[in-house]
PDB file of C-alpha atoms in Angstrom:
ATOM      1  CA  MET A   1     -22.313  -3.708   9.536  1.00  0.00           C
ATOM      2  CA  PRO A   2     -19.922  -1.908  11.933  1.00  0.00           C
ATOM      3  CA  GLU A   3     -17.933   1.148  10.824  1.00  0.00           C
ATOM      4  CA  LEU A   4     -14.260   0.830  11.711  1.00  0.00           C
ATOM      5  CA  ARG A   5     -11.120   2.872  11.491  1.00  0.00           C
ATOM      6  CA  TYR A   6      -8.427   1.552   9.155  1.00  0.00           C
ATOM      7  CA  LEU A   7      -6.225   0.374  12.044  1.00  0.00           C
ATOM      8  CA  ASP A   8      -9.160  -1.360  13.752  1.00  0.00           C
ATOM      9  CA  ALA A   9      -9.914  -3.271  10.561  1.00  0.00           C
ATOM     10  CA  LEU A  10      -6.315  -4.487  10.489  1.00  0.00           C
ATOM     11  CA  ASN A  11      -6.547  -5.446  14.154  1.00  0.00           C
ATOM     12  CA  ARG A  12      -9.688  -7.497  13.462  1.00  0.00           C
ATOM     13  CA  ALA A  13      -7.918  -9.309  10.637  1.00  0.00           C
ATOM     14  CA  HIS A  14      -5.043 -10.252  12.973  1.00  0.00           C
ATOM     15  CA  HIS A  15      -7.402 -11.590  15.654  1.00  0.00           C
ATOM     16  CA  GLU A  16      -9.483 -13.584  13.178  1.00  0.00           C
ATOM     17  CA  GLU A  17      -6.559 -15.092  11.296  1.00  0.00           C
ATOM     18  CA  MET A  18      -4.742 -16.094  14.496  1.00  0.00           C
ATOM     19  CA  ALA A  19      -7.944 -17.699  15.806  1.00  0.00           C
ATOM     20  CA  ARG A  20      -8.524 -19.481  12.488  1.00  0.00           C
ATOM     21  CA  ASP A  21      -5.018 -20.890  12.074  1.00  0.00           C
ATOM     22  CA  GLU A  22      -2.735 -21.696  15.011  1.00  0.00           C
ATOM     23  CA  ARG A  23       0.285 -21.490  12.691  1.00  0.00           C
ATOM     24  CA  VAL A  24      -0.119 -17.710  12.397  1.00  0.00           C
ATOM     25  CA  VAL A  25       2.353 -15.812  14.600  1.00  0.00           C
ATOM     26  CA  VAL A  26       3.148 -12.111  14.954  1.00  0.00           C
ATOM     27  CA  LEU A  27       6.601 -10.673  15.576  1.00  0.00           C
ATOM     28  CA  GLY A  28       8.178  -7.235  15.654  1.00  0.00           C
ATOM     29  CA  GLU A  29       9.248  -4.357  17.855  1.00  0.00           C
ATOM     30  CA  ASP A  30       6.649  -3.631  20.561  1.00  0.00           C
ATOM     31  CA  VAL A  31       3.935  -5.774  18.957  1.00  0.00           C
ATOM     32  CA  GLY A  32       3.187  -7.470  22.309  1.00  0.00           C
ATOM     33  CA  ALA A  33       2.524  -5.473  25.465  1.00  0.00           C
ATOM     34  CA  LYS A  34       2.426  -2.139  23.633  1.00  0.00           C
ATOM     35  CA  GLY A  35       0.214  -3.483  20.853  1.00  0.00           C
ATOM     36  CA  GLY A  36       2.394  -2.100  18.083  1.00  0.00           C
ATOM     37  CA  VAL A  37       3.620   1.413  17.447  1.00  0.00           C
ATOM     38  CA  PHE A  38       0.195   2.394  16.061  1.00  0.00           C
ATOM     39  CA  GLY A  39      -1.935  -0.094  18.032  1.00  0.00           C
ATOM     40  CA  VAL A  40      -2.613  -2.498  15.171  1.00  0.00           C
ATOM     41  CA  THR A  41      -1.613  -5.563  17.227  1.00  0.00           C
ATOM     42  CA  ALA A  42      -3.454  -4.513  20.397  1.00  0.00           C
ATOM     43  CA  GLY A  43      -4.888  -7.384  22.415  1.00  0.00           C
ATOM     44  CA  LEU A  44      -3.054 -10.148  20.588  1.00  0.00           C
ATOM     45  CA  LEU A  45      -0.596 -10.905  23.399  1.00  0.00           C
ATOM     46  CA  GLU A  46      -3.371 -11.215  25.986  1.00  0.00           C
ATOM     47  CA  ARG A  47      -5.425 -13.513  23.759  1.00  0.00           C
ATOM     48  CA  PHE A  48      -2.783 -15.687  22.095  1.00  0.00           C
ATOM     49  CA  GLY A  49       0.208 -15.566  24.447  1.00  0.00           C
ATOM     50  CA  GLU A  50       3.896 -14.792  24.095  1.00  0.00           C
ATOM     51  CA  GLU A  51       4.683 -17.904  22.075  1.00  0.00           C
ATOM     52  CA  ARG A  52       2.611 -16.497  19.183  1.00  0.00           C
ATOM     53  CA  VAL A  53       3.065 -12.757  19.769  1.00  0.00           C
ATOM     54  CA  ILE A  54       6.781 -12.053  19.965  1.00  0.00           C
ATOM     55  CA  ASP A  55       8.450  -8.781  20.906  1.00  0.00           C
ATOM     56  CA  THR A  56      11.777  -8.569  19.138  1.00  0.00           C
ATOM     57  CA  PRO A  57      14.947  -6.478  19.476  1.00  0.00           C
ATOM     58  CA  LEU A  58      15.433  -3.393  17.314  1.00  0.00           C
ATOM     59  CA  ALA A  59      16.861  -5.427  14.456  1.00  0.00           C
ATOM     60  CA  GLU A  60      14.804  -5.412  11.262  1.00  0.00           C
ATOM     61  CA  SER A  61      17.081  -7.793   9.374  1.00  0.00           C
ATOM     62  CA  ALA A  62      16.705 -10.296  12.218  1.00  0.00           C
ATOM     63  CA  ILE A  63      12.916  -9.838  12.328  1.00  0.00           C
ATOM     64  CA  VAL A  64      12.516 -10.650   8.647  1.00  0.00           C
ATOM     65  CA  GLY A  65      15.213 -13.337   8.714  1.00  0.00           C
ATOM     66  CA  CYS A  66      13.519 -15.108  11.627  1.00  0.00           C
ATOM     67  CA  ALA A  67      10.162 -14.788   9.888  1.00  0.00           C
ATOM     68  CA  ILE A  68      11.581 -16.429   6.754  1.00  0.00           C
ATOM     69  CA  GLY A  69      12.885 -19.301   8.873  1.00  0.00           C
ATOM     70  CA  MET A  70       9.485 -19.662  10.525  1.00  0.00           C
ATOM     71  CA  ALA A  71       7.737 -19.654   7.144  1.00  0.00           C
ATOM     72  CA  ILE A  72       9.825 -22.396   5.540  1.00  0.00           C
ATOM     73  CA  ASN A  73       9.365 -24.525   8.665  1.00  0.00           C
ATOM     74  CA  GLY A  74       5.585 -24.512   8.645  1.00  0.00           C
ATOM     75  CA  LEU A  75       4.512 -21.328  10.453  1.00  0.00           C
ATOM     76  CA  VAL A  76       2.709 -18.333   8.926  1.00  0.00           C
ATOM     77  CA  PRO A  77       4.442 -15.233  10.332  1.00  0.00           C
ATOM     78  CA  ILE A  78       3.230 -11.637  10.193  1.00  0.00           C
ATOM     79  CA  ALA A  79       6.255  -9.399  10.728  1.00  0.00           C
ATOM     80  CA  GLU A  80       5.649  -5.767  11.661  1.00  0.00           C
ATOM     81  CA  ILE A  81       8.307  -3.183  10.800  1.00  0.00           C
ATOM     82  CA  GLN A  82       7.573   0.046  12.675  1.00  0.00           C
ATOM     83  CA  PHE A  83       8.281   2.395   9.757  1.00  0.00           C
ATOM     84  CA  ALA A  84       9.103   1.789   6.105  1.00  0.00           C
ATOM     85  CA  ASP A  85      12.325   3.738   6.577  1.00  0.00           C
ATOM     86  CA  PHE A  86      13.575   0.946   8.839  1.00  0.00           C
ATOM     87  CA  LEU A  87      12.854  -1.753   6.268  1.00  0.00           C
ATOM     88  CA  HIS A  88      16.128  -1.153   4.443  1.00  0.00           C
ATOM     89  CA  PRO A  89      18.308  -3.243   6.811  1.00  0.00           C
ATOM     90  CA  ALA A  90      16.089  -6.201   5.852  1.00  0.00           C
ATOM     91  CA  PHE A  91      16.326  -5.527   2.097  1.00  0.00           C
ATOM     92  CA  ASP A  92      18.656  -8.462   1.451  1.00  0.00           C
ATOM     93  CA  GLN A  93      16.499 -10.878   3.458  1.00  0.00           C
ATOM     94  CA  ILE A  94      13.385  -9.814   1.536  1.00  0.00           C
ATOM     95  CA  VAL A  95      14.850  -9.579  -1.966  1.00  0.00           C
ATOM     96  CA  SER A  96      17.487 -12.320  -1.969  1.00  0.00           C
ATOM     97  CA  GLU A  97      15.783 -14.850   0.313  1.00  0.00           C
ATOM     98  CA  ALA A  98      12.002 -14.493   0.741  1.00  0.00           C
ATOM     99  CA  ALA A  99      11.143 -13.353  -2.776  1.00  0.00           C
ATOM    100  CA  ARG A 100      13.329 -15.968  -4.472  1.00  0.00           C
ATOM    101  CA  MET A 101      12.587 -18.922  -2.192  1.00  0.00           C
ATOM    102  CA  ARG A 102      10.142 -20.675  -4.512  1.00  0.00           C
ATOM    103  CA  TYR A 103      12.285 -20.079  -7.609  1.00  0.00           C
ATOM    104  CA  ARG A 104      15.601 -21.109  -6.073  1.00  0.00           C
ATOM    105  CA  SER A 105      14.127 -24.299  -4.568  1.00  0.00           C
ATOM    106  CA  ASN A 106      12.446 -25.269  -7.844  1.00  0.00           C
ATOM    107  CA  GLY A 107       9.076 -25.061  -6.116  1.00  0.00           C
ATOM    108  CA  ALA A 108      10.049 -27.233  -3.161  1.00  0.00           C
ATOM    109  CA  PHE A 109       9.672 -24.371  -0.636  1.00  0.00           C
ATOM    110  CA  GLY A 110       7.269 -21.486  -0.422  1.00  0.00           C
ATOM    111  CA  CYS A 111       7.625 -18.569   1.963  1.00  0.00           C
ATOM    112  CA  PRO A 112       4.164 -17.687   3.370  1.00  0.00           C
ATOM    113  CA  LEU A 113       5.223 -14.470   5.036  1.00  0.00           C
ATOM    114  CA  VAL A 114       3.499 -11.099   5.479  1.00  0.00           C
ATOM    115  CA  ILE A 115       5.614  -8.016   6.197  1.00  0.00           C
ATOM    116  CA  ARG A 116       3.432  -5.120   7.386  1.00  0.00           C
ATOM    117  CA  VAL A 117       4.954  -1.689   6.957  1.00  0.00           C
ATOM    118  CA  PRO A 118       3.558   1.788   7.773  1.00  0.00           C
ATOM    119  CA  TYR A 119       4.805   4.294   5.182  1.00  0.00           C
ATOM    120  CA  GLY A 120       4.381   7.802   3.840  1.00  0.00           C
ATOM    121  CA  GLY A 121       4.535  11.366   5.095  1.00  0.00           C
ATOM    122  CA  ALA A 122       2.308  12.423   7.965  1.00  0.00           C
ATOM    123  CA  HIS A 123       2.175  14.334  11.233  1.00  0.00           C
ATOM    124  CA  GLY A 124       5.681  15.836  11.065  1.00  0.00           C
ATOM    125  CA  THR A 125       7.439  12.487  11.283  1.00  0.00           C
ATOM    126  CA  ALA A 126      10.039  13.695   8.775  1.00  0.00           C
ATOM    127  CA  LEU A 127      13.314  11.970   7.959  1.00  0.00           C
ATOM    128  CA  TYR A 128      13.451   8.243   8.911  1.00  0.00           C
ATOM    129  CA  HIS A 129       9.664   7.992   9.422  1.00  0.00           C
ATOM    130  CA  SER A 130       8.074   9.134   6.148  1.00  0.00           C
ATOM    131  CA  GLN A 131       9.578   7.318   3.185  1.00  0.00           C
ATOM    132  CA  CYS A 132       7.682   5.672   0.370  1.00  0.00           C
ATOM    133  CA  VAL A 133       9.489   2.434  -0.490  1.00  0.00           C
ATOM    134  CA  GLU A 134       7.130   0.733  -2.934  1.00  0.00           C
ATOM    135  CA  ALA A 135       9.269   1.256  -6.039  1.00  0.00           C
ATOM    136  CA  PHE A 136      12.199  -0.681  -4.502  1.00  0.00           C
ATOM    137  CA  TYR A 137      10.108  -3.751  -3.762  1.00  0.00           C
ATOM    138  CA  ALA A 138       7.575  -3.766  -6.614  1.00  0.00           C
ATOM    139  CA  HIS A 139      10.619  -4.249  -8.847  1.00  0.00           C
ATOM    140  CA  VAL A 140      11.253  -7.726  -7.407  1.00  0.00           C
ATOM    141  CA  PRO A 141       9.704 -10.852  -9.008  1.00  0.00           C
ATOM    142  CA  GLY A 142       8.434 -13.306  -6.416  1.00  0.00           C
ATOM    143  CA  LEU A 143       7.202 -10.597  -4.049  1.00  0.00           C
ATOM    144  CA  LYS A 144       3.627  -9.327  -3.961  1.00  0.00           C
ATOM    145  CA  VAL A 145       3.189  -5.681  -2.911  1.00  0.00           C
ATOM    146  CA  VAL A 146      -0.176  -4.269  -1.801  1.00  0.00           C
ATOM    147  CA  ALA A 147      -1.296  -0.857  -0.503  1.00  0.00           C
ATOM    148  CA  PRO A 148      -5.031  -0.915   0.336  1.00  0.00           C
ATOM    149  CA  TYR A 149      -6.946   2.296   1.107  1.00  0.00           C
ATOM    150  CA  THR A 150     -10.326   1.377   2.597  1.00  0.00           C
ATOM    151  CA  PRO A 151     -10.823  -0.420   5.935  1.00  0.00           C
ATOM    152  CA  TYR A 152     -12.818  -3.074   4.039  1.00  0.00           C
ATOM    153  CA  ASP A 153      -9.882  -3.750   1.750  1.00  0.00           C
ATOM    154  CA  ALA A 154      -7.358  -3.536   4.604  1.00  0.00           C
ATOM    155  CA  LYS A 155      -9.047  -6.375   6.478  1.00  0.00           C
ATOM    156  CA  GLY A 156      -9.831  -8.468   3.405  1.00  0.00           C
ATOM    157  CA  MET A 157      -6.423  -8.052   1.787  1.00  0.00           C
ATOM    158  CA  LEU A 158      -4.539  -8.803   5.005  1.00  0.00           C
ATOM    159  CA  LYS A 159      -6.490 -12.042   5.271  1.00  0.00           C
ATOM    160  CA  ALA A 160      -5.645 -12.815   1.645  1.00  0.00           C
ATOM    161  CA  ALA A 161      -1.983 -12.024   2.330  1.00  0.00           C
ATOM    162  CA  VAL A 162      -1.875 -14.353   5.350  1.00  0.00           C
ATOM    163  CA  ARG A 163      -3.375 -17.163   3.257  1.00  0.00           C
ATOM    164  CA  ASP A 164      -1.041 -16.556   0.299  1.00  0.00           C
ATOM    165  CA  PRO A 165       1.628 -19.239  -0.186  1.00  0.00           C
ATOM    166  CA  ASP A 166       4.294 -16.652  -1.035  1.00  0.00           C
ATOM    167  CA  PRO A 167       5.638 -13.442   0.605  1.00  0.00           C
ATOM    168  CA  VAL A 168       3.522 -10.296   0.622  1.00  0.00           C
ATOM    169  CA  LEU A 169       4.725  -6.775   1.475  1.00  0.00           C
ATOM    170  CA  PHE A 170       1.708  -5.049   3.038  1.00  0.00           C
ATOM    171  CA  LEU A 171       2.026  -1.244   2.909  1.00  0.00           C
ATOM    172  CA  GLU A 172      -0.155   0.880   5.211  1.00  0.00           C
ATOM    173  CA  HIS A 173      -0.072   4.654   4.764  1.00  0.00           C
ATOM    174  CA  LYS A 174       0.113   6.210   8.238  1.00  0.00           C
ATOM    175  CA  ARG A 175      -2.513   8.880   7.504  1.00  0.00           C
ATOM    176  CA  LEU A 176      -5.092   6.174   6.933  1.00  0.00           C
ATOM    177  CA  TYR A 177      -4.938   4.629  10.409  1.00  0.00           C
ATOM    178  CA  ARG A 178      -7.218   7.031  12.287  1.00  0.00           C
ATOM    179  CA  ILE A 179      -8.685   9.237   9.548  1.00  0.00           C
ATOM    180  CA  VAL A 180     -10.256   6.771   7.134  1.00  0.00           C
ATOM    181  CA  ARG A 181     -13.331   4.887   8.332  1.00  0.00           C
ATOM    182  CA  GLY A 182     -15.625   2.481   6.546  1.00  0.00           C
ATOM    183  CA  GLU A 183     -18.014  -0.410   6.873  1.00  0.00           C
ATOM    184  CA  VAL A 184     -16.297  -3.728   7.552  1.00  0.00           C
ATOM    185  CA  PRO A 185     -18.158  -7.067   7.697  1.00  0.00           C
ATOM    186  CA  GLU A 186     -17.815  -9.122  10.848  1.00  0.00           C
ATOM    187  CA  GLU A 187     -17.868 -12.364   8.888  1.00  0.00           C
ATOM    188  CA  ASP A 188     -14.875 -13.916   7.202  1.00  0.00           C
ATOM    189  CA  TYR A 189     -14.004 -12.623   3.712  1.00  0.00           C
ATOM    190  CA  GLU A 190     -10.999 -11.981   1.501  1.00  0.00           C
ATOM    191  CA  VAL A 191     -10.205  -9.221  -0.985  1.00  0.00           C
ATOM    192  CA  PRO A 192      -8.116 -10.875  -3.706  1.00  0.00           C
ATOM    193  CA  ILE A 193      -4.586  -9.655  -4.280  1.00  0.00           C
ATOM    194  CA  GLY A 194      -4.346  -8.376  -7.847  1.00  0.00           C
ATOM    195  CA  PRO A 195      -7.446  -6.535  -9.092  1.00  0.00           C
ATOM    196  CA  ALA A 196      -7.526  -2.728  -9.193  1.00  0.00           C
ATOM    197  CA  VAL A 197     -10.849  -0.970  -8.644  1.00  0.00           C
ATOM    198  CA  VAL A 198     -12.582   2.046 -10.177  1.00  0.00           C
ATOM    199  CA  ARG A 199     -13.424   4.294  -7.207  1.00  0.00           C
ATOM    200  CA  ARG A 200     -15.081   7.003  -9.281  1.00  0.00           C
ATOM    201  CA  PRO A 201     -16.328   6.593 -12.871  1.00  0.00           C
ATOM    202  CA  GLY A 202     -15.634   9.392 -15.359  1.00  0.00           C
ATOM    203  CA  LYS A 203     -15.289  10.037 -19.077  1.00  0.00           C
ATOM    204  CA  HIS A 204     -12.762  12.838 -19.694  1.00  0.00           C
ATOM    205  CA  LEU A 205      -9.548  11.438 -18.207  1.00  0.00           C
ATOM    206  CA  SER A 206      -8.286   8.694 -15.902  1.00  0.00           C
ATOM    207  CA  VAL A 207      -6.211   9.113 -12.758  1.00  0.00           C
ATOM    208  CA  PHE A 208      -4.337   6.070 -11.434  1.00  0.00           C
ATOM    209  CA  THR A 209      -3.223   6.209  -7.827  1.00  0.00           C
ATOM    210  CA  TYR A 210      -3.002   4.395  -4.466  1.00  0.00           C
ATOM    211  CA  GLY A 211      -2.568   4.929  -0.725  1.00  0.00           C
ATOM    212  CA  TRP A 212      -3.184   8.407   0.693  1.00  0.00           C
ATOM    213  CA  MET A 213      -2.997   9.883  -2.806  1.00  0.00           C
ATOM    214  CA  LEU A 214      -6.338   8.207  -3.540  1.00  0.00           C
ATOM    215  CA  HIS A 215      -7.851  10.362  -0.797  1.00  0.00           C
ATOM    216  CA  GLU A 216      -6.406  13.530  -2.334  1.00  0.00           C
ATOM    217  CA  THR A 217      -7.320  12.493  -5.886  1.00  0.00           C
ATOM    218  CA  LEU A 218     -10.976  11.903  -4.996  1.00  0.00           C
ATOM    219  CA  ARG A 219     -11.038  15.413  -3.493  1.00  0.00           C
ATOM    220  CA  ALA A 220      -9.459  16.816  -6.648  1.00  0.00           C
ATOM    221  CA  ALA A 221     -12.043  15.049  -8.814  1.00  0.00           C
ATOM    222  CA  GLU A 222     -14.785  16.789  -6.793  1.00  0.00           C
ATOM    223  CA  MET A 223     -13.039  20.152  -7.259  1.00  0.00           C
ATOM    224  CA  VAL A 224     -12.937  19.956 -11.062  1.00  0.00           C
ATOM    225  CA  GLN A 225     -16.397  18.480 -11.578  1.00  0.00           C
ATOM    226  CA  PRO A 226     -18.133  21.909 -11.580  1.00  0.00           C
ATOM    227  CA  GLU A 227     -15.775  22.873 -14.425  1.00  0.00           C
ATOM    228  CA  GLY A 228     -17.232  20.078 -16.546  1.00  0.00           C
ATOM    229  CA  ILE A 229     -14.299  17.673 -16.098  1.00  0.00           C
ATOM    230  CA  GLU A 230     -15.443  14.180 -15.176  1.00  0.00           C
ATOM    231  CA  VAL A 231     -12.502  12.230 -13.790  1.00  0.00           C
ATOM    232  CA  GLU A 232     -12.291   8.460 -13.576  1.00  0.00           C
ATOM    233  CA  VAL A 233     -10.288   7.490 -10.482  1.00  0.00           C
ATOM    234  CA  VAL A 234      -8.710   4.033 -10.436  1.00  0.00           C
ATOM    235  CA  GLU A 235      -7.167   2.682  -7.251  1.00  0.00           C
ATOM    236  CA  ILE A 236      -4.112   0.499  -7.874  1.00  0.00           C
ATOM    237  CA  ARG A 237      -4.419  -1.305  -4.561  1.00  0.00           C
ATOM    238  CA  THR A 238      -2.073  -4.112  -5.663  1.00  0.00           C
ATOM    239  CA  LEU A 239       1.226  -2.737  -6.978  1.00  0.00           C
ATOM    240  CA  ARG A 240       2.585  -6.163  -7.907  1.00  0.00           C
ATOM    241  CA  PRO A 241       1.099  -8.059  -9.677  1.00  0.00           C
ATOM    242  CA  LEU A 242      -0.283  -5.091 -11.583  1.00  0.00           C
ATOM    243  CA  ASP A 243      -3.843  -5.211 -12.943  1.00  0.00           C
ATOM    244  CA  LYS A 244      -3.021  -4.137 -16.499  1.00  0.00           C
ATOM    245  CA  LEU A 245      -6.493  -4.913 -17.873  1.00  0.00           C
ATOM    246  CA  THR A 246      -8.322  -2.425 -15.635  1.00  0.00           C
ATOM    247  CA  ILE A 247      -5.765   0.296 -16.435  1.00  0.00           C
ATOM    248  CA  LEU A 248      -5.904  -0.230 -20.192  1.00  0.00           C
ATOM    249  CA  ARG A 249      -9.689  -0.475 -20.160  1.00  0.00           C
ATOM    250  CA  SER A 250      -9.963   2.866 -18.378  1.00  0.00           C
ATOM    251  CA  VAL A 251      -7.538   4.558 -20.805  1.00  0.00           C
ATOM    252  CA  ALA A 252      -9.519   3.191 -23.749  1.00  0.00           C
ATOM    253  CA  LYS A 253     -12.616   4.801 -22.214  1.00  0.00           C
ATOM    254  CA  THR A 254     -11.222   8.276 -21.373  1.00  0.00           C
ATOM    255  CA  ASN A 255      -8.201   8.559 -23.746  1.00  0.00           C
ATOM    256  CA  LYS A 256      -6.129  10.500 -21.192  1.00  0.00           C
ATOM    257  CA  ALA A 257      -4.058   9.293 -18.252  1.00  0.00           C
ATOM    258  CA  LEU A 258      -2.529  10.897 -15.162  1.00  0.00           C
ATOM    259  CA  VAL A 259      -0.592   8.883 -12.577  1.00  0.00           C
ATOM    260  CA  VAL A 260      -0.407  10.273  -9.042  1.00  0.00           C
ATOM    261  CA  TYR A 261       1.931   8.990  -6.335  1.00  0.00           C
ATOM    262  CA  GLU A 262       3.579  10.369  -3.220  1.00  0.00           C
ATOM    263  CA  ASP A 263       7.077   8.992  -3.731  1.00  0.00           C
ATOM    264  CA  ASN A 264       9.793  11.010  -5.495  1.00  0.00           C
ATOM    265  CA  ARG A 265       8.623  11.436  -9.079  1.00  0.00           C
ATOM    266  CA  PHE A 266      11.922  10.333 -10.642  1.00  0.00           C
ATOM    267  CA  CYS A 267      11.934   6.527 -11.083  1.00  0.00           C
ATOM    268  CA  GLY A 268       8.881   6.269  -8.847  1.00  0.00           C
ATOM    269  CA  TYR A 269       6.286   3.503  -9.107  1.00  0.00           C
ATOM    270  CA  GLY A 270       4.076   5.640 -11.374  1.00  0.00           C
ATOM    271  CA  ALA A 271       6.679   5.425 -14.122  1.00  0.00           C
ATOM    272  CA  GLU A 272       5.803   1.745 -14.579  1.00  0.00           C
ATOM    273  CA  ILE A 273       2.124   2.572 -15.108  1.00  0.00           C
ATOM    274  CA  ALA A 274       3.028   5.373 -17.517  1.00  0.00           C
ATOM    275  CA  ALA A 275       5.275   3.021 -19.495  1.00  0.00           C
ATOM    276  CA  LEU A 276       2.533   0.388 -19.651  1.00  0.00           C
ATOM    277  CA  ILE A 277       0.064   2.894 -21.084  1.00  0.00           C
ATOM    278  CA  ALA A 278       2.599   4.296 -23.558  1.00  0.00           C
ATOM    279  CA  GLU A 279       3.483   0.823 -24.835  1.00  0.00           C
ATOM    280  CA  GLU A 280       0.077  -0.849 -24.907  1.00  0.00           C
ATOM    281  CA  ALA A 281      -2.460   1.971 -25.267  1.00  0.00           C
ATOM    282  CA  PHE A 282      -0.636   4.540 -27.395  1.00  0.00           C
ATOM    283  CA  GLU A 283      -3.279   4.590 -30.105  1.00  0.00           C
ATOM    284  CA  GLU A 284      -5.985   5.303 -27.513  1.00  0.00           C
ATOM    285  CA  LEU A 285      -4.334   8.474 -26.211  1.00  0.00           C
ATOM    286  CA  ASP A 286      -5.450  12.034 -26.939  1.00  0.00           C
ATOM    287  CA  GLY A 287      -2.689  13.575 -24.801  1.00  0.00           C
ATOM    288  CA  PRO A 288       0.601  12.748 -23.088  1.00  0.00           C
ATOM    289  CA  VAL A 289       0.681  10.327 -20.176  1.00  0.00           C
ATOM    290  CA  MET A 290       1.395  12.599 -17.217  1.00  0.00           C
ATOM    291  CA  ARG A 291       2.803  11.952 -13.737  1.00  0.00           C
ATOM    292  CA  LEU A 292       2.460  13.885 -10.510  1.00  0.00           C
ATOM    293  CA  GLY A 293       4.739  12.772  -7.678  1.00  0.00           C
ATOM    294  CA  GLY A 294       6.737  14.116  -4.792  1.00  0.00           C
ATOM    295  CA  PRO A 295       9.686  16.437  -5.471  1.00  0.00           C
ATOM    296  CA  ASP A 296      13.183  15.047  -5.913  1.00  0.00           C
ATOM    297  CA  VAL A 297      14.499  15.954  -2.486  1.00  0.00           C
ATOM    298  CA  PRO A 298      16.041  13.413  -0.077  1.00  0.00           C
ATOM    299  CA  ALA A 299      13.233  13.295   2.497  1.00  0.00           C
ATOM    300  CA  VAL A 300       9.951  14.731   3.724  1.00  0.00           C
ATOM    301  CA  PRO A 301      10.861  17.870   5.735  1.00  0.00           C
ATOM    302  CA  PHE A 302      10.160  18.124   9.467  1.00  0.00           C
ATOM    303  CA  ALA A 303       8.480  21.544   9.592  1.00  0.00           C
ATOM    304  CA  ARG A 304       4.725  21.234   9.078  1.00  0.00           C
ATOM    305  CA  SER A 305       4.684  24.003   6.472  1.00  0.00           C
ATOM    306  CA  LEU A 306       7.466  22.302   4.504  1.00  0.00           C
ATOM    307  CA  GLU A 307       5.820  18.897   4.822  1.00  0.00           C
ATOM    308  CA  GLU A 308       2.653  20.349   3.317  1.00  0.00           C
ATOM    309  CA  ALA A 309       4.697  21.972   0.566  1.00  0.00           C
ATOM    310  CA  TRP A 310       6.344  18.612  -0.162  1.00  0.00           C
ATOM    311  CA  MET A 311       3.239  16.429  -0.294  1.00  0.00           C
ATOM    312  CA  PRO A 312       1.119  16.252  -3.454  1.00  0.00           C
ATOM    313  CA  ASP A 313      -2.377  17.370  -2.483  1.00  0.00           C
ATOM    314  CA  ALA A 314      -5.817  17.886  -3.976  1.00  0.00           C
ATOM    315  CA  ASP A 315      -5.002  21.401  -5.249  1.00  0.00           C
ATOM    316  CA  ARG A 316      -1.931  20.245  -7.143  1.00  0.00           C
ATOM    317  CA  ILE A 317      -3.712  17.175  -8.476  1.00  0.00           C
ATOM    318  CA  ALA A 318      -6.590  19.375  -9.670  1.00  0.00           C
ATOM    319  CA  GLN A 319      -4.077  21.607 -11.462  1.00  0.00           C
ATOM    320  CA  ALA A 320      -2.569  18.582 -13.195  1.00  0.00           C
ATOM    321  CA  ILE A 321      -6.038  17.354 -14.158  1.00  0.00           C
ATOM    322  CA  ARG A 322      -6.906  20.731 -15.717  1.00  0.00           C
ATOM    323  CA  ARG A 323      -3.604  20.789 -17.618  1.00  0.00           C
ATOM    324  CA  LEU A 324      -4.219  17.321 -19.056  1.00  0.00           C
ATOM    325  CA  ALA A 325      -7.891  18.035 -19.792  1.00  0.00           C
ATOM    326  CA  ARG A 326      -6.880  20.943 -22.072  1.00  0.00           C
ATOM    327  CA  TYR A 327      -5.294  18.572 -24.630  1.00  0.00           C
TER     328      TYR A 327
END
């Protein structure tokens, strides 16, 4: 089984899905000749032609709006937005149109659309290129939101997203593209949208996380193991719909819960997980449900030292784990 980088796994999924189904098209800024801002769509233009691989103007609302029109007229578009920060001009198209299409048409129309979005802080990209936007969109019924971590999941979940009859927001943390590698089957497979996965079993407390924070949390779990703290790490790879059963089962096993996410802590996505545990697993808890998120400042700073100070990392996660373990 070949070992691929995260971005190569996504590229394979594009090639295979476009070869499997001639209705699949790709559109976005520089997705053609350039192969996408990070190279995820490399080779698609040469193989499938400009009628199926469409370079668009710098107009995110138009990209998503055109993709919605394609979807309700029989195509299966994959729209690439270069950075999550640029997704906001398309907010109305996503929330008011794509997500509500099936509901507003009483089931007459679906909207089989995938919107791929790089997100998160990395490499000094700072303001306008580092935002975490998941909390805005996971709030919206009718929209699925995923954030896979492994190359295996990236390929399998993108295939599942393309084959889904309704819109899927596909979040790709930028640090994953060239750092994370893993075995990826050459044959066709899907990773279902929905289930979370236990990445590391433990018995003293549970940490729920996703995206690049999974990478840092697994490092933190290694750091505290010599201290006798065995951490269960659960990856929430689908943010909506949320796999409540896996979360509650883990809390029932360890009796303590920490939620780690990169976005601003206040009203971030982790608050939803914390609320779920407080409401449905209160009697299982031996300590408070704790959250570790980014600071409440407007953006990830540009200076490398400040970016590192902003981002939650393994050291800070380990500190939070020790604090919770003392209860």
